[in-house]
Amino acid sequence: MMRIAIVGPESCGKSTLGKALADYFQCGYVAEYAREYFAIHPHQHYDIHDVISIAQTQYQQENAMATEYAHLICDTSPLVCRIWAQVKFGHCPIEIAQLESSVSYHGILLCAPDLPWQPDPLRENPENRAALFDIYLQHLSAGSTPFRIVTGHGKQRLACARQQLSTMGIVL
């Protein structure tokens, strides 16, 4: 079982890249559960318990997909929920930290915020994407999972991601 996570600030092309990689490699794709969650629950009044619930369900969906596919592209990870909780609420709940330590990825792709901001009712941080990117970079640099930064637009971004997976020795 090989898992690749795609992380980064809002509006940096994670979902588009994840779907494109899954199509290219003909492997499983785990969509970002937060979108589904907020389609059911009102976004404007969420709290830390919502972020925990999102992280837990995302983790469950990943594990369920892992029984069906040998390779997974995951559009988010517990790290995304950790940073979201820290930025929005000032701390990371133990439940998210535990999820983060219980899942392992063979590699992580960190999407640079070099794409134009796309407004979306679920997005909250158009002005601080560079600062959020730096937070991701710090967390990933301190960890042991190999990661690479993905840049570029359109097909260039997909090609960059494929090249970066190759530099980590990941062959899907």
PDB file of C-alpha atoms in Angstrom:
ATOM      1  CA  MET A   1       0.000   0.000   0.000  1.00  0.00           C
ATOM      2  CA  MET A   2       1.436   3.332  -1.043  1.00  0.00           C
ATOM      3  CA  ARG A   3      -0.113   6.651   0.005  1.00  0.00           C
ATOM      4  CA  ILE A   4       0.755  10.063  -1.354  1.00  0.00           C
ATOM      5  CA  ALA A   5      -0.692  13.143   0.363  1.00  0.00           C
ATOM      6  CA  ILE A   6      -1.201  16.505  -1.263  1.00  0.00           C
ATOM      7  CA  VAL A   7      -1.126  19.464   1.122  1.00  0.00           C
ATOM      8  CA  GLY A   8      -0.836  23.242   1.016  1.00  0.00           C
ATOM      9  CA  PRO A   9      -2.713  26.473   1.560  1.00  0.00           C
ATOM     10  CA  GLU A  10      -6.147  27.155   0.147  1.00  0.00           C
ATOM     11  CA  SER A  11      -6.596  27.609  -3.591  1.00  0.00           C
ATOM     12  CA  CYS A  12      -3.272  26.087  -4.568  1.00  0.00           C
ATOM     13  CA  GLY A  13      -4.647  23.348  -6.806  1.00  0.00           C
ATOM     14  CA  LYS A  14      -4.573  20.351  -4.447  1.00  0.00           C
ATOM     15  CA  SER A  15      -7.831  18.802  -5.645  1.00  0.00           C
ATOM     16  CA  THR A  16      -7.128  19.376  -9.320  1.00  0.00           C
ATOM     17  CA  LEU A  17      -3.643  17.933  -8.966  1.00  0.00           C
ATOM     18  CA  GLY A  18      -4.850  14.965  -6.923  1.00  0.00           C
ATOM     19  CA  LYS A  19      -7.472  14.004  -9.484  1.00  0.00           C
ATOM     20  CA  ALA A  20      -4.989  14.436 -12.351  1.00  0.00           C
ATOM     21  CA  LEU A  21      -2.381  12.255 -10.628  1.00  0.00           C
ATOM     22  CA  ALA A  22      -4.925   9.552  -9.824  1.00  0.00           C
ATOM     23  CA  ASP A  23      -6.088   9.559 -13.443  1.00  0.00           C
ATOM     24  CA  TYR A  24      -2.533   9.516 -14.768  1.00  0.00           C
ATOM     25  CA  PHE A  25      -1.418   6.660 -12.491  1.00  0.00           C
ATOM     26  CA  GLN A  26      -4.786   4.853 -12.578  1.00  0.00           C
ATOM     27  CA  CYS A  27      -4.929   4.641  -8.790  1.00  0.00           C
ATOM     28  CA  GLY A  28      -7.314   5.485  -5.976  1.00  0.00           C
ATOM     29  CA  TYR A  29      -8.176   9.061  -5.093  1.00  0.00           C
ATOM     30  CA  VAL A  30      -9.432  10.210  -1.691  1.00  0.00           C
ATOM     31  CA  ALA A  31     -11.250  13.521  -2.044  1.00  0.00           C
ATOM     32  CA  GLU A  32     -11.117  16.259   0.562  1.00  0.00           C
ATOM     33  CA  TYR A  33     -13.940  15.440   2.999  1.00  0.00           C
ATOM     34  CA  ALA A  34     -14.295  19.044   4.258  1.00  0.00           C
ATOM     35  CA  ARG A  35     -16.225  19.966   1.110  1.00  0.00           C
ATOM     36  CA  GLU A  36     -18.753  17.183   1.683  1.00  0.00           C
ATOM     37  CA  TYR A  37     -18.986  18.045   5.378  1.00  0.00           C
ATOM     38  CA  PHE A  38     -19.719  21.713   4.772  1.00  0.00           C
ATOM     39  CA  ALA A  39     -22.306  20.854   2.130  1.00  0.00           C
ATOM     40  CA  ILE A  40     -24.291  19.350   5.035  1.00  0.00           C
ATOM     41  CA  HIS A  41     -23.259  21.636   7.931  1.00  0.00           C
ATOM     42  CA  PRO A  42     -23.318  25.443   7.880  1.00  0.00           C
ATOM     43  CA  HIS A  43     -19.809  26.767   7.234  1.00  0.00           C
ATOM     44  CA  GLN A  44     -20.130  30.169   8.861  1.00  0.00           C
ATOM     45  CA  HIS A  45     -20.588  28.748  12.390  1.00  0.00           C
ATOM     46  CA  TYR A  46     -18.094  25.909  12.631  1.00  0.00           C
ATOM     47  CA  ASP A  47     -15.841  25.219  15.608  1.00  0.00           C
ATOM     48  CA  ILE A  48     -12.879  23.038  16.556  1.00  0.00           C
ATOM     49  CA  HIS A  49     -15.143  19.982  16.939  1.00  0.00           C
ATOM     50  CA  ASP A  50     -16.086  20.278  13.271  1.00  0.00           C
ATOM     51  CA  VAL A  51     -12.408  20.247  12.280  1.00  0.00           C
ATOM     52  CA  ILE A  52     -11.849  17.159  14.451  1.00  0.00           C
ATOM     53  CA  SER A  53     -14.832  15.425  12.847  1.00  0.00           C
ATOM     54  CA  ILE A  54     -13.553  16.294   9.377  1.00  0.00           C
ATOM     55  CA  ALA A  55     -10.088  14.938  10.199  1.00  0.00           C
ATOM     56  CA  GLN A  56     -11.509  11.711  11.623  1.00  0.00           C
ATOM     57  CA  THR A  57     -13.804  11.063   8.667  1.00  0.00           C
ATOM     58  CA  GLN A  58     -11.033  11.893   6.188  1.00  0.00           C
ATOM     59  CA  TYR A  59      -8.835   9.335   7.975  1.00  0.00           C
ATOM     60  CA  GLN A  60     -11.621   6.718   7.881  1.00  0.00           C
ATOM     61  CA  GLN A  61     -12.233   7.306   4.185  1.00  0.00           C
ATOM     62  CA  GLU A  62      -8.525   6.977   3.462  1.00  0.00           C
ATOM     63  CA  ASN A  63      -8.329   3.678   5.333  1.00  0.00           C
ATOM     64  CA  ALA A  64     -11.449   2.360   3.585  1.00  0.00           C
ATOM     65  CA  MET A  65      -9.987   3.222   0.174  1.00  0.00           C
ATOM     66  CA  ALA A  66      -6.707   1.575   1.162  1.00  0.00           C
ATOM     67  CA  THR A  67      -8.503  -1.775   1.207  1.00  0.00           C
ATOM     68  CA  GLU A  68      -9.530  -1.297  -2.434  1.00  0.00           C
ATOM     69  CA  TYR A  69      -6.385   0.161  -4.015  1.00  0.00           C
ATOM     70  CA  ALA A  70      -2.678  -0.567  -3.859  1.00  0.00           C
ATOM     71  CA  HIS A  71      -1.887   3.124  -4.389  1.00  0.00           C
ATOM     72  CA  LEU A  72      -3.726   6.191  -3.123  1.00  0.00           C
ATOM     73  CA  ILE A  73      -3.533   9.877  -3.869  1.00  0.00           C
ATOM     74  CA  CYS A  74      -4.951  11.713  -0.847  1.00  0.00           C
ATOM     75  CA  ASP A  75      -6.293  15.229  -1.292  1.00  0.00           C
ATOM     76  CA  THR A  76      -5.341  16.390   2.200  1.00  0.00           C
ATOM     77  CA  SER A  77      -3.913  14.822   5.339  1.00  0.00           C
ATOM     78  CA  PRO A  78      -4.170  15.277   9.097  1.00  0.00           C
ATOM     79  CA  LEU A  79      -1.433  17.914   8.711  1.00  0.00           C
ATOM     80  CA  VAL A  80      -3.922  20.118   6.854  1.00  0.00           C
ATOM     81  CA  CYS A  81      -6.376  19.804   9.758  1.00  0.00           C
ATOM     82  CA  ARG A  82      -3.555  20.468  12.246  1.00  0.00           C
ATOM     83  CA  ILE A  83      -2.575  23.713  10.542  1.00  0.00           C
ATOM     84  CA  TRP A  84      -6.212  24.696  10.018  1.00  0.00           C
ATOM     85  CA  ALA A  85      -6.913  24.192  13.752  1.00  0.00           C
ATOM     86  CA  GLN A  86      -3.761  26.039  14.804  1.00  0.00           C
ATOM     87  CA  VAL A  87      -4.429  29.024  12.554  1.00  0.00           C
ATOM     88  CA  LYS A  88      -8.182  29.269  13.197  1.00  0.00           C
ATOM     89  CA  PHE A  89      -8.372  28.210  16.868  1.00  0.00           C
ATOM     90  CA  GLY A  90      -4.828  28.622  18.199  1.00  0.00           C
ATOM     91  CA  HIS A  91      -4.092  24.959  18.931  1.00  0.00           C
ATOM     92  CA  CYS A  92      -4.141  21.447  17.536  1.00  0.00           C
ATOM     93  CA  PRO A  93      -6.489  19.091  19.407  1.00  0.00           C
ATOM     94  CA  ILE A  94      -5.056  15.800  20.623  1.00  0.00           C
ATOM     95  CA  GLU A  95      -7.473  13.904  18.355  1.00  0.00           C
ATOM     96  CA  ILE A  96      -5.922  15.440  15.249  1.00  0.00           C
ATOM     97  CA  ALA A  97      -2.373  14.959  16.564  1.00  0.00           C
ATOM     98  CA  GLN A  98      -3.137  11.277  17.172  1.00  0.00           C
ATOM     99  CA  LEU A  99      -4.469  10.854  13.645  1.00  0.00           C
ATOM    100  CA  GLU A 100      -1.394  12.570  12.282  1.00  0.00           C
ATOM    101  CA  SER A 101       0.906  10.164  14.098  1.00  0.00           C
ATOM    102  CA  SER A 102      -1.100   7.089  13.112  1.00  0.00           C
ATOM    103  CA  VAL A 103      -1.073   7.547   9.350  1.00  0.00           C
ATOM    104  CA  SER A 104       1.992   7.251   7.203  1.00  0.00           C
ATOM    105  CA  TYR A 105       2.586   8.519   3.713  1.00  0.00           C
ATOM    106  CA  HIS A 106       5.314   7.429   1.336  1.00  0.00           C
ATOM    107  CA  GLY A 107       5.596  10.990   0.145  1.00  0.00           C
ATOM    108  CA  ILE A 108       3.927  14.362   0.411  1.00  0.00           C
ATOM    109  CA  LEU A 109       3.479  16.957  -2.297  1.00  0.00           C
ATOM    110  CA  LEU A 110       3.318  20.522  -0.986  1.00  0.00           C
ATOM    111  CA  CYS A 111       1.530  22.764  -3.471  1.00  0.00           C
ATOM    112  CA  ALA A 112       2.967  26.245  -3.767  1.00  0.00           C
ATOM    113  CA  PRO A 113       0.457  29.114  -3.751  1.00  0.00           C
ATOM    114  CA  ASP A 114       1.592  30.223  -7.207  1.00  0.00           C
ATOM    115  CA  LEU A 115      -1.859  29.847  -8.781  1.00  0.00           C
ATOM    116  CA  PRO A 116      -4.300  32.752  -8.823  1.00  0.00           C
ATOM    117  CA  TRP A 117      -6.703  32.843  -5.875  1.00  0.00           C
ATOM    118  CA  GLN A 118     -10.065  31.320  -6.776  1.00  0.00           C
ATOM    119  CA  PRO A 119     -12.950  32.555  -4.606  1.00  0.00           C
ATOM    120  CA  ASP A 120     -14.953  29.794  -2.968  1.00  0.00           C
ATOM    121  CA  PRO A 121     -17.445  29.970  -0.089  1.00  0.00           C
ATOM    122  CA  LEU A 122     -15.301  27.543   1.936  1.00  0.00           C
ATOM    123  CA  ARG A 123     -12.059  29.482   1.607  1.00  0.00           C
ATOM    124  CA  GLU A 124     -11.012  31.927   4.302  1.00  0.00           C
ATOM    125  CA  ASN A 125      -7.392  32.964   3.706  1.00  0.00           C
ATOM    126  CA  PRO A 126      -6.830  34.826   0.442  1.00  0.00           C
ATOM    127  CA  GLU A 127      -4.306  37.205   1.960  1.00  0.00           C
ATOM    128  CA  ASN A 128      -1.974  34.872   3.855  1.00  0.00           C
ATOM    129  CA  ARG A 129      -1.338  31.948   1.517  1.00  0.00           C
ATOM    130  CA  ALA A 130       2.418  32.581   1.550  1.00  0.00           C
ATOM    131  CA  ALA A 131       2.478  32.563   5.360  1.00  0.00           C
ATOM    132  CA  LEU A 132       0.435  29.354   5.418  1.00  0.00           C
ATOM    133  CA  PHE A 133       2.800  27.794   2.879  1.00  0.00           C
ATOM    134  CA  ASP A 134       5.699  28.624   5.222  1.00  0.00           C
ATOM    135  CA  ILE A 135       3.897  26.896   8.111  1.00  0.00           C
ATOM    136  CA  TYR A 136       3.477  23.758   5.988  1.00  0.00           C
ATOM    137  CA  LEU A 137       7.111  23.945   4.965  1.00  0.00           C
ATOM    138  CA  GLN A 138       8.257  24.185   8.608  1.00  0.00           C
ATOM    139  CA  HIS A 139       6.133  21.202   9.692  1.00  0.00           C
ATOM    140  CA  LEU A 140       7.222  19.057   6.775  1.00  0.00           C
ATOM    141  CA  SER A 141      10.886  19.995   7.173  1.00  0.00           C
ATOM    142  CA  ALA A 142      10.772  18.903  10.816  1.00  0.00           C
ATOM    143  CA  GLY A 143       9.221  15.520   9.948  1.00  0.00           C
ATOM    144  CA  SER A 144      10.642  12.346   8.508  1.00  0.00           C
ATOM    145  CA  THR A 145       8.296  11.839   5.545  1.00  0.00           C
ATOM    146  CA  PRO A 146       9.858  12.816   2.243  1.00  0.00           C
ATOM    147  CA  PHE A 147       8.171  15.799   0.622  1.00  0.00           C
ATOM    148  CA  ARG A 148       8.611  17.979  -2.421  1.00  0.00           C
ATOM    149  CA  ILE A 149       7.194  21.316  -3.521  1.00  0.00           C
ATOM    150  CA  VAL A 150       4.988  21.432  -6.605  1.00  0.00           C
ATOM    151  CA  THR A 151       4.824  24.559  -8.753  1.00  0.00           C
ATOM    152  CA  GLY A 152       3.544  25.569 -12.171  1.00  0.00           C
ATOM    153  CA  HIS A 153       0.222  25.926 -13.937  1.00  0.00           C
ATOM    154  CA  GLY A 154      -1.912  23.302 -15.664  1.00  0.00           C
ATOM    155  CA  LYS A 155       0.051  20.544 -17.353  1.00  0.00           C
ATOM    156  CA  GLN A 156       3.293  22.017 -15.998  1.00  0.00           C
ATOM    157  CA  ARG A 157       2.035  21.462 -12.440  1.00  0.00           C
ATOM    158  CA  LEU A 158       1.164  17.825 -13.186  1.00  0.00           C
ATOM    159  CA  ALA A 159       4.553  17.278 -14.819  1.00  0.00           C
ATOM    160  CA  CYS A 160       6.267  18.901 -11.828  1.00  0.00           C
ATOM    161  CA  ALA A 161       4.361  16.624  -9.421  1.00  0.00           C
ATOM    162  CA  ARG A 162       5.276  13.511 -11.400  1.00  0.00           C
ATOM    163  CA  GLN A 163       8.931  14.601 -11.464  1.00  0.00           C
ATOM    164  CA  GLN A 164       8.898  15.324  -7.727  1.00  0.00           C
ATOM    165  CA  LEU A 165       7.439  11.880  -6.972  1.00  0.00           C
ATOM    166  CA  SER A 166      10.225  10.396  -9.073  1.00  0.00           C
ATOM    167  CA  THR A 167      12.889  12.313  -7.102  1.00  0.00           C
ATOM    168  CA  MET A 168      11.479  10.722  -3.929  1.00  0.00           C
ATOM    169  CA  GLY A 169      11.841   7.298  -5.540  1.00  0.00           C
ATOM    170  CA  ILE A 170       8.067   6.859  -5.733  1.00  0.00           C
ATOM    171  CA  VAL A 171       6.847   4.821  -8.660  1.00  0.00           C
ATOM    172  CA  LEU A 172       3.111   4.264  -8.912  1.00  0.00           C
TER     173      LEU A 172
END
